Every structure is written in structure tokens, then in C-alpha cells.
mmCIF file with all atom_site columns, C-alpha atoms in Angstrom:
data_model
loop_
_atom_site.group_PDB
_atom_site.id
_atom_site.type_symbol
_atom_site.label_atom_id
_atom_site.label_alt_id
_atom_site.label_comp_id
_atom_site.label_asym_id
_atom_site.label_entity_id
_atom_site.label_seq_id
_atom_site.pdbx_PDB_ins_code
_atom_site.Cartn_x
_atom_site.Cartn_y
_atom_site.Cartn_z
_atom_site.occupancy
_atom_site.B_iso_or_equiv
_atom_site.pdbx_formal_charge
_atom_site.auth_seq_id
_atom_site.auth_comp_id
_atom_site.auth_asym_id
_atom_site.auth_atom_id
_atom_site.pdbx_PDB_model_num
ATOM 1   C CA . MET I 1 1   ? 3.902   -17.108 29.096 1.00 0.00 ? 139 MET I CA 1
ATOM 2   C CA . ASP I 1 2   ? 7.526   -16.265 29.829 1.00 0.00 ? 140 ASP I CA 1
ATOM 3   C CA . ALA I 1 3   ? 9.726   -14.454 27.358 1.00 0.00 ? 141 ALA I CA 1
ATOM 4   C CA . ARG I 1 4   ? 12.610  -16.403 25.877 1.00 0.00 ? 142 ARG I CA 1
ATOM 5   C CA . LEU I 1 5   ? 14.935  -13.428 26.407 1.00 0.00 ? 143 LEU I CA 1
ATOM 6   C CA . ASN I 1 6   ? 14.784  -10.448 28.731 1.00 0.00 ? 144 ASN I CA 1
ATOM 7   C CA . TYR I 1 7   ? 15.811  -7.478  26.617 1.00 0.00 ? 145 TYR I CA 1
ATOM 8   C CA . PHE I 1 8   ? 16.080  -5.289  29.721 1.00 0.00 ? 146 PHE I CA 1
ATOM 9   C CA . THR I 1 9   ? 18.704  -7.400  31.507 1.00 0.00 ? 147 THR I CA 1
ATOM 10  C CA . ASN I 1 10  ? 20.775  -8.663  28.572 1.00 0.00 ? 148 ASN I CA 1
ATOM 11  C CA . PRO I 1 11  ? 23.843  -6.432  28.019 1.00 0.00 ? 149 PRO I CA 1
ATOM 12  C CA . THR I 1 12  ? 23.961  -6.951  24.255 1.00 0.00 ? 150 THR I CA 1
ATOM 13  C CA . ALA I 1 13  ? 20.273  -6.158  23.902 1.00 0.00 ? 151 ALA I CA 1
ATOM 14  C CA . GLY I 1 14  ? 20.688  -3.130  26.135 1.00 0.00 ? 152 GLY I CA 1
ATOM 15  C CA . LYS I 1 15  ? 23.417  -1.674  23.934 1.00 0.00 ? 153 LYS I CA 1
ATOM 16  C CA . ALA I 1 16  ? 21.666  -2.343  20.644 1.00 0.00 ? 154 ALA I CA 1
ATOM 17  C CA . LEU I 1 17  ? 18.118  -1.502  21.706 1.00 0.00 ? 155 LEU I CA 1
ATOM 18  C CA . LYS I 1 18  ? 19.187  1.817   23.236 1.00 0.00 ? 156 LYS I CA 1
ATOM 19  C CA . HIS I 1 19  ? 19.879  3.065   19.703 1.00 0.00 ? 157 HIS I CA 1
ATOM 20  C CA . PHE I 1 20  ? 16.996  1.194   18.134 1.00 0.00 ? 158 PHE I CA 1
ATOM 21  C CA . MET I 1 21  ? 14.462  2.677   20.560 1.00 0.00 ? 159 MET I CA 1
ATOM 22  C CA . ALA I 1 22  ? 15.946  6.152   20.027 1.00 0.00 ? 160 ALA I CA 1
ATOM 23  C CA . ALA I 1 23  ? 14.877  5.779   16.400 1.00 0.00 ? 161 ALA I CA 1
ATOM 24  C CA . GLY I 1 24  ? 11.362  4.974   17.615 1.00 0.00 ? 162 GLY I CA 1
ATOM 25  C CA . ARG I 1 25  ? 11.303  8.125   19.760 1.00 0.00 ? 163 ARG I CA 1
ATOM 26  C CA . THR I 1 26  ? 12.436  10.174  16.768 1.00 0.00 ? 164 THR I CA 1
ATOM 27  C CA . LEU I 1 27  ? 9.510   8.811   14.761 1.00 0.00 ? 165 LEU I CA 1
ATOM 28  C CA . LYS I 1 28  ? 7.101   9.735   17.594 1.00 0.00 ? 166 LYS I CA 1
ATOM 29  C CA . GLU I 1 29  ? 8.308   13.334  17.228 1.00 0.00 ? 167 GLU I CA 1
ATOM 30  C CA . SER I 1 30  ? 7.904   13.348  13.439 1.00 0.00 ? 168 SER I CA 1
ATOM 31  C CA . PRO I 1 31  ? 5.302   15.446  11.613 1.00 0.00 ? 169 PRO I CA 1
ATOM 32  C CA . LEU I 1 32  ? 3.179   12.346  10.898 1.00 0.00 ? 170 LEU I CA 1
ATOM 33  C CA . PRO I 1 33  ? 0.004   12.790  13.009 1.00 0.00 ? 171 PRO I CA 1
ATOM 34  C CA . ALA I 1 34  ? 0.161   10.872  16.292 1.00 0.00 ? 172 ALA I CA 1
ATOM 35  C CA . ALA I 1 35  ? -3.223  9.226   15.696 1.00 0.00 ? 173 ALA I CA 1
ATOM 36  C CA . THR I 1 36  ? -2.061  7.977   12.304 1.00 0.00 ? 174 THR I CA 1
ATOM 37  C CA . GLN I 1 37  ? 1.125   6.626   13.864 1.00 0.00 ? 175 GLN I CA 1
ATOM 38  C CA . GLU I 1 38  ? -0.800  4.576   16.417 1.00 0.00 ? 176 GLU I CA 1
ATOM 39  C CA . LEU I 1 39  ? -3.315  3.277   13.860 1.00 0.00 ? 177 LEU I CA 1
ATOM 40  C CA . VAL I 1 40  ? -0.481  2.213   11.546 1.00 0.00 ? 178 VAL I CA 1
ATOM 41  C CA . ALA I 1 41  ? 1.474   0.634   14.414 1.00 0.00 ? 179 ALA I CA 1
ATOM 42  C CA . LEU I 1 42  ? -1.622  -1.265  15.486 1.00 0.00 ? 180 LEU I CA 1
ATOM 43  C CA . ARG I 1 43  ? -2.399  -2.505  11.965 1.00 0.00 ? 181 ARG I CA 1
ATOM 44  C CA . VAL I 1 44  ? 1.166   -3.651  11.275 1.00 0.00 ? 182 VAL I CA 1
ATOM 45  C CA . SER I 1 45  ? 1.192   -5.476  14.608 1.00 0.00 ? 183 SER I CA 1
ATOM 46  C CA . GLN I 1 46  ? -2.168  -7.117  13.852 1.00 0.00 ? 184 GLN I CA 1
ATOM 47  C CA . ILE I 1 47  ? -0.907  -8.403  10.510 1.00 0.00 ? 185 ILE I CA 1
ATOM 48  C CA . ASN I 1 48  ? 2.241   -9.800  12.120 1.00 0.00 ? 186 ASN I CA 1
ATOM 49  C CA . GLY I 1 49  ? 0.396   -11.223 15.121 1.00 0.00 ? 187 GLY I CA 1
ATOM 50  C CA . CYS I 1 50  ? 2.532   -9.376  17.680 1.00 0.00 ? 188 CYS I CA 1
ATOM 51  C CA . ALA I 1 51  ? 0.437   -9.487  20.843 1.00 0.00 ? 189 ALA I CA 1
ATOM 52  C CA . ALA I 1 52  ? 2.862   -7.335  22.850 1.00 0.00 ? 190 ALA I CA 1
ATOM 53  C CA . CYS I 1 53  ? 2.717   -4.558  20.248 1.00 0.00 ? 191 CYS I CA 1
ATOM 54  C CA . ILE I 1 54  ? -1.049  -4.824  19.819 1.00 0.00 ? 192 ILE I CA 1
ATOM 55  C CA . ASP I 1 55  ? -1.363  -4.454  23.602 1.00 0.00 ? 193 ASP I CA 1
ATOM 56  C CA . MET I 1 56  ? 0.969   -1.453  23.632 1.00 0.00 ? 194 MET I CA 1
ATOM 57  C CA . HIS I 1 57  ? -0.442  0.447   20.669 1.00 0.00 ? 195 HIS I CA 1
ATOM 58  C CA . THR I 1 58  ? -4.071  -0.115  21.597 1.00 0.00 ? 196 THR I CA 1
ATOM 59  C CA . LYS I 1 59  ? -3.409  1.255   25.075 1.00 0.00 ? 197 LYS I CA 1
ATOM 60  C CA . GLU I 1 60  ? -1.252  4.147   23.855 1.00 0.00 ? 198 GLU I CA 1
ATOM 61  C CA . ALA I 1 61  ? -3.900  5.164   21.321 1.00 0.00 ? 199 ALA I CA 1
ATOM 62  C CA . ALA I 1 62  ? -6.694  4.953   23.909 1.00 0.00 ? 200 ALA I CA 1
ATOM 63  C CA . ALA I 1 63  ? -4.655  7.001   26.382 1.00 0.00 ? 201 ALA I CA 1
ATOM 64  C CA . ALA I 1 64  ? -4.192  9.639   23.667 1.00 0.00 ? 202 ALA I CA 1
ATOM 65  C CA . GLY I 1 65  ? -7.982  9.830   23.193 1.00 0.00 ? 203 GLY I CA 1
ATOM 66  C CA . GLU I 1 66  ? -8.559  7.370   20.356 1.00 0.00 ? 204 GLU I CA 1
ATOM 67  C CA . THR I 1 67  ? -12.038 5.851   20.445 1.00 0.00 ? 205 THR I CA 1
ATOM 68  C CA . SER I 1 68  ? -12.680 2.174   21.033 1.00 0.00 ? 206 SER I CA 1
ATOM 69  C CA . VAL I 1 69  ? -14.787 2.086   17.855 1.00 0.00 ? 207 VAL I CA 1
ATOM 70  C CA . ARG I 1 70  ? -11.853 3.136   15.688 1.00 0.00 ? 208 ARG I CA 1
ATOM 71  C CA . LEU I 1 71  ? -9.421  0.856   17.514 1.00 0.00 ? 209 LEU I CA 1
ATOM 72  C CA . ASN I 1 72  ? -11.754 -2.101  17.113 1.00 0.00 ? 210 ASN I CA 1
ATOM 73  C CA . LEU I 1 73  ? -12.224 -1.398  13.412 1.00 0.00 ? 211 LEU I CA 1
ATOM 74  C CA . VAL I 1 74  ? -8.565  -1.053  12.430 1.00 0.00 ? 212 VAL I CA 1
ATOM 75  C CA . ALA I 1 75  ? -8.474  -4.728  11.442 1.00 0.00 ? 213 ALA I CA 1
ATOM 76  C CA . ALA I 1 76  ? -11.346 -4.092  9.006  1.00 0.00 ? 214 ALA I CA 1
ATOM 77  C CA . TRP I 1 77  ? -10.519 -0.514  8.021  1.00 0.00 ? 215 TRP I CA 1
ATOM 78  C CA . ARG I 1 78  ? -11.569 -0.946  4.368  1.00 0.00 ? 216 ARG I CA 1
ATOM 79  C CA . GLU I 1 79  ? -15.187 -1.567  5.355  1.00 0.00 ? 217 GLU I CA 1
ATOM 80  C CA . ALA I 1 80  ? -15.256 1.003   8.169  1.00 0.00 ? 218 ALA I CA 1
ATOM 81  C CA . THR I 1 81  ? -16.467 4.573   7.746  1.00 0.00 ? 219 THR I CA 1
ATOM 82  C CA . VAL I 1 82  ? -14.625 5.992   10.764 1.00 0.00 ? 220 VAL I CA 1
ATOM 83  C CA . PHE I 1 83  ? -11.240 6.653   9.139  1.00 0.00 ? 221 PHE I CA 1
ATOM 84  C CA . THR I 1 84  ? -10.241 9.693   7.097  1.00 0.00 ? 222 THR I CA 1
ATOM 85  C CA . GLU I 1 85  ? -9.004  9.323   3.531  1.00 0.00 ? 223 GLU I CA 1
ATOM 86  C CA . ALA I 1 86  ? -5.497  10.174  4.765  1.00 0.00 ? 224 ALA I CA 1
ATOM 87  C CA . GLU I 1 87  ? -5.657  7.469   7.441  1.00 0.00 ? 225 GLU I CA 1
ATOM 88  C CA . ARG I 1 88  ? -6.956  4.976   4.903  1.00 0.00 ? 226 ARG I CA 1
ATOM 89  C CA . ALA I 1 89  ? -4.040  5.796   2.587  1.00 0.00 ? 227 ALA I CA 1
ATOM 90  C CA . ALA I 1 90  ? -1.574  5.314   5.460  1.00 0.00 ? 228 ALA I CA 1
ATOM 91  C CA . LEU I 1 91  ? -3.176  2.001   6.446  1.00 0.00 ? 229 LEU I CA 1
ATOM 92  C CA . ALA I 1 92  ? -3.026  0.760   2.842  1.00 0.00 ? 230 ALA I CA 1
ATOM 93  C CA . LEU I 1 93  ? 0.656   1.656   2.593  1.00 0.00 ? 231 LEU I CA 1
ATOM 94  C CA . ALA I 1 94  ? 1.315   0.013   5.965  1.00 0.00 ? 232 ALA I CA 1
ATOM 95  C CA . GLU I 1 95  ? -0.392  -3.191  4.857  1.00 0.00 ? 233 GLU I CA 1
ATOM 96  C CA . GLN I 1 96  ? 1.466   -3.444  1.564  1.00 0.00 ? 234 GLN I CA 1
ATOM 97  C CA . GLY I 1 97  ? 4.731   -2.475  3.242  1.00 0.00 ? 235 GLY I CA 1
ATOM 98  C CA . THR I 1 98  ? 4.218   -5.233  5.811  1.00 0.00 ? 236 THR I CA 1
ATOM 99  C CA . ARG I 1 99  ? 3.063   -7.897  3.375  1.00 0.00 ? 237 ARG I CA 1
ATOM 100 C CA . VAL I 1 100 ? 5.978   -7.521  0.964  1.00 0.00 ? 238 VAL I CA 1
ATOM 101 C CA . ALA I 1 101 ? 6.393   -11.295 0.686  1.00 0.00 ? 239 ALA I CA 1
ATOM 102 C CA . ASP I 1 102 ? 2.803   -11.563 -0.561 1.00 0.00 ? 240 ASP I CA 1
ATOM 103 C CA . ALA I 1 103 ? 3.306   -9.285  -3.567 1.00 0.00 ? 241 ALA I CA 1
ATOM 104 C CA . ALA I 1 104 ? 6.168   -9.248  -6.017 1.00 0.00 ? 242 ALA I CA 1
ATOM 105 C CA . ASP I 1 105 ? 5.792   -5.497  -6.515 1.00 0.00 ? 243 ASP I CA 1
ATOM 106 C CA . GLY I 1 106 ? 5.848   -4.501  -2.832 1.00 0.00 ? 244 GLY I CA 1
ATOM 107 C CA . VAL I 1 107 ? 3.995   -1.220  -2.397 1.00 0.00 ? 245 VAL I CA 1
ATOM 108 C CA . GLY I 1 108 ? 2.096   -0.482  -5.586 1.00 0.00 ? 246 GLY I CA 1
ATOM 109 C CA . ASP I 1 109 ? 2.087   2.865   -7.365 1.00 0.00 ? 247 ASP I CA 1
ATOM 110 C CA . GLU I 1 110 ? -1.608  3.453   -6.657 1.00 0.00 ? 248 GLU I CA 1
ATOM 111 C CA . VAL I 1 111 ? -1.126  2.976   -2.910 1.00 0.00 ? 249 VAL I CA 1
ATOM 112 C CA . TRP I 1 112 ? 1.986   5.165   -2.890 1.00 0.00 ? 250 TRP I CA 1
ATOM 113 C CA . GLU I 1 113 ? 0.275   7.916   -4.881 1.00 0.00 ? 251 GLU I CA 1
ATOM 114 C CA . ALA I 1 114 ? -2.730  7.874   -2.540 1.00 0.00 ? 252 ALA I CA 1
ATOM 115 C CA . ALA I 1 115 ? -0.436  8.334   0.455  1.00 0.00 ? 253 ALA I CA 1
ATOM 116 C CA . ALA I 1 116 ? 1.506   11.084  -1.364 1.00 0.00 ? 254 ALA I CA 1
ATOM 117 C CA . ARG I 1 117 ? -1.749  13.008  -1.931 1.00 0.00 ? 255 ARG I CA 1
ATOM 118 C CA . HIS I 1 118 ? -2.294  13.222  1.842  1.00 0.00 ? 256 HIS I CA 1
ATOM 119 C CA . TYR I 1 119 ? 1.196   13.456  3.310  1.00 0.00 ? 257 TYR I CA 1
ATOM 120 C CA . ASP I 1 120 ? 4.163   15.683  2.514  1.00 0.00 ? 258 ASP I CA 1
ATOM 121 C CA . GLU I 1 121 ? 7.661   14.274  2.017  1.00 0.00 ? 259 GLU I CA 1
ATOM 122 C CA . ASP I 1 122 ? 8.603   14.450  5.716  1.00 0.00 ? 260 ASP I CA 1
ATOM 123 C CA . GLN I 1 123 ? 5.385   12.719  6.726  1.00 0.00 ? 261 GLN I CA 1
ATOM 124 C CA . LEU I 1 124 ? 5.807   10.054  4.018  1.00 0.00 ? 262 LEU I CA 1
ATOM 125 C CA . THR I 1 125 ? 9.363   9.450   5.178  1.00 0.00 ? 263 THR I CA 1
ATOM 126 C CA . ALA I 1 126 ? 8.135   9.033   8.758  1.00 0.00 ? 264 ALA I CA 1
ATOM 127 C CA . LEU I 1 127 ? 5.376   6.694   7.576  1.00 0.00 ? 265 LEU I CA 1
ATOM 128 C CA . VAL I 1 128 ? 7.789   4.457   5.650  1.00 0.00 ? 266 VAL I CA 1
ATOM 129 C CA . LEU I 1 129 ? 10.264  4.394   8.539  1.00 0.00 ? 267 LEU I CA 1
ATOM 130 C CA . LEU I 1 130 ? 7.450   3.662   11.000 1.00 0.00 ? 268 LEU I CA 1
ATOM 131 C CA . VAL I 1 131 ? 6.242   0.666   8.985  1.00 0.00 ? 269 VAL I CA 1
ATOM 132 C CA . ALA I 1 132 ? 9.782   -0.721  8.758  1.00 0.00 ? 270 ALA I CA 1
ATOM 133 C CA . PHE I 1 133 ? 10.473  -0.003  12.441 1.00 0.00 ? 271 PHE I CA 1
ATOM 134 C CA . LEU I 1 134 ? 7.267   -1.693  13.598 1.00 0.00 ? 272 LEU I CA 1
ATOM 135 C CA . ASN I 1 135 ? 7.933   -4.744  11.460 1.00 0.00 ? 273 ASN I CA 1
ATOM 136 C CA . ALA I 1 136 ? 11.352  -5.046  13.115 1.00 0.00 ? 274 ALA I CA 1
ATOM 137 C CA . VAL I 1 137 ? 9.943   -4.565  16.628 1.00 0.00 ? 275 VAL I CA 1
ATOM 138 C CA . ASN I 1 138 ? 7.207   -7.121  15.906 1.00 0.00 ? 276 ASN I CA 1
ATOM 139 C CA . ARG I 1 139 ? 9.836   -9.644  14.912 1.00 0.00 ? 277 ARG I CA 1
ATOM 140 C CA . LEU I 1 140 ? 11.947  -8.981  18.008 1.00 0.00 ? 278 LEU I CA 1
ATOM 141 C CA . ASN I 1 141 ? 8.903   -9.600  20.187 1.00 0.00 ? 279 ASN I CA 1
ATOM 142 C CA . ILE I 1 142 ? 7.532   -12.593 18.286 1.00 0.00 ? 280 ILE I CA 1
ATOM 143 C CA . ILE I 1 143 ? 10.858  -14.450 18.071 1.00 0.00 ? 281 ILE I CA 1
ATOM 144 C CA . THR I 1 144 ? 11.382  -14.120 21.816 1.00 0.00 ? 282 THR I CA 1
ATOM 145 C CA . ARG I 1 145 ? 7.714   -14.592 22.750 1.00 0.00 ? 283 ARG I CA 1
ATOM 146 C CA . GLN I 1 146 ? 7.341   -11.358 24.659 1.00 0.00 ? 284 GLN I CA 1
ATOM 147 C CA . PRO I 1 147 ? 4.123   -11.583 26.693 1.00 0.00 ? 285 PRO I CA 1
ATOM 148 C CA . ALA I 1 148 ? 1.203   -9.192  26.313 1.00 0.00 ? 286 ALA I CA 1
ATOM 149 C CA . GLY I 1 149 ? -1.345  -7.741  28.674 1.00 0.00 ? 287 GLY I CA 1
ATOM 150 C CA . ASP I 1 150 ? 0.676   -5.850  31.273 1.00 0.00 ? 288 ASP I CA 1
ATOM 151 C CA . TYR I 1 151 ? 1.709   -2.805  29.252 1.00 0.00 ? 289 TYR I CA 1
ATOM 152 C CA . GLU I 1 152 ? 1.014   0.584   30.830 1.00 0.00 ? 290 GLU I CA 1
ATOM 153 C CA . PRO I 1 153 ? 0.711   3.674   28.586 1.00 0.00 ? 291 PRO I CA 1
ATOM 154 C CA . GLY I 1 154 ? 3.955   5.618   28.510 1.00 0.00 ? 292 GLY I CA 1
ATOM 155 C CA . GLN I 1 155 ? 5.986   2.678   29.796 1.00 0.00 ? 293 GLN I CA 1
ATOM 156 C CA . PHE I 1 156 ? 8.565   2.827   26.995 1.00 0.00 ? 294 PHE I CA 1
ATOM 157 C CA . HIS I 1 157 ? 8.396   6.535   26.143 1.00 0.00 ? 295 HIS I CA 1
#
């Protein structure tokens, strides 16, 4: 599959994405645990069906030491016993934050309060920004049909 646009050669994309990707790097450096960031990024990308992002975040998480069992169970995290309560709270918030069109209330109070029990304000801020950022990246990739399978860990960082 060929991408509809090449973000790396288009001058407009280059200017805009330089700043956009800087925001992504800032989130990587946030106090939200790196493992949680990758699990959330993977789950958001699964929900949105972004193959390029699923490829990237699976490989990045594995390169950082994440187990294949946990990566394979992210899609069914509610039934899996391999995630901490904090990770489960982050995944719940990520799902509701991604599926805002499916629920009139967006992220419910119960889900927010569960996340707030496990993460301080800086971490919660990073989590919310990460969910929004990943949803935007997923859309950029899906609209332009960015191919998946060739990502190498560290390629964009």
C-alpha cells in the first residue's frame, strides 16, 4: 500500500508536523510512566484502527522491555490480569477519551476519579494530552493511508 501523501517531503507538512511532533516528544518526557504511555498509545490506535501507529507502539513497547503477553492483551485489558490498577485506569480513560462520539458524557466521573486515584495532576495532564495527541496522529495516518510494517524502534524519536 502506498501512502496518499508523504509527510516527509511535503513542505507544508514539514512545517506543521515539526511543531506537532515536538509536542509528542514533550509527552514522552512527561512524568507519566513510559510503559503506561505505550499501552495507552497502543489501545487508542487499536480502537481507531491505525495500523501504522499499532506497528510503531507495539515495537517501541517491546524494545523498552514490554512483554508480548501484555502487548497481546491490551485489546482485551478488562479480562486480563497482567495490568496494574493504575494501568487499567489509564486504559479506561483512554478508551472513553477516544470513543467520545459513542457517549454523550465523554469521560465519565467514575473513570476520571479512578485515574485521579493513581496519577497526580502532571501525570493526568500528560495522559489527557497523550490521548488527544494519539487520536490526532491516528487520523493523520488513516486519512492518508500510511502503511504499516516497516517501523523501526526509535525511528521518530
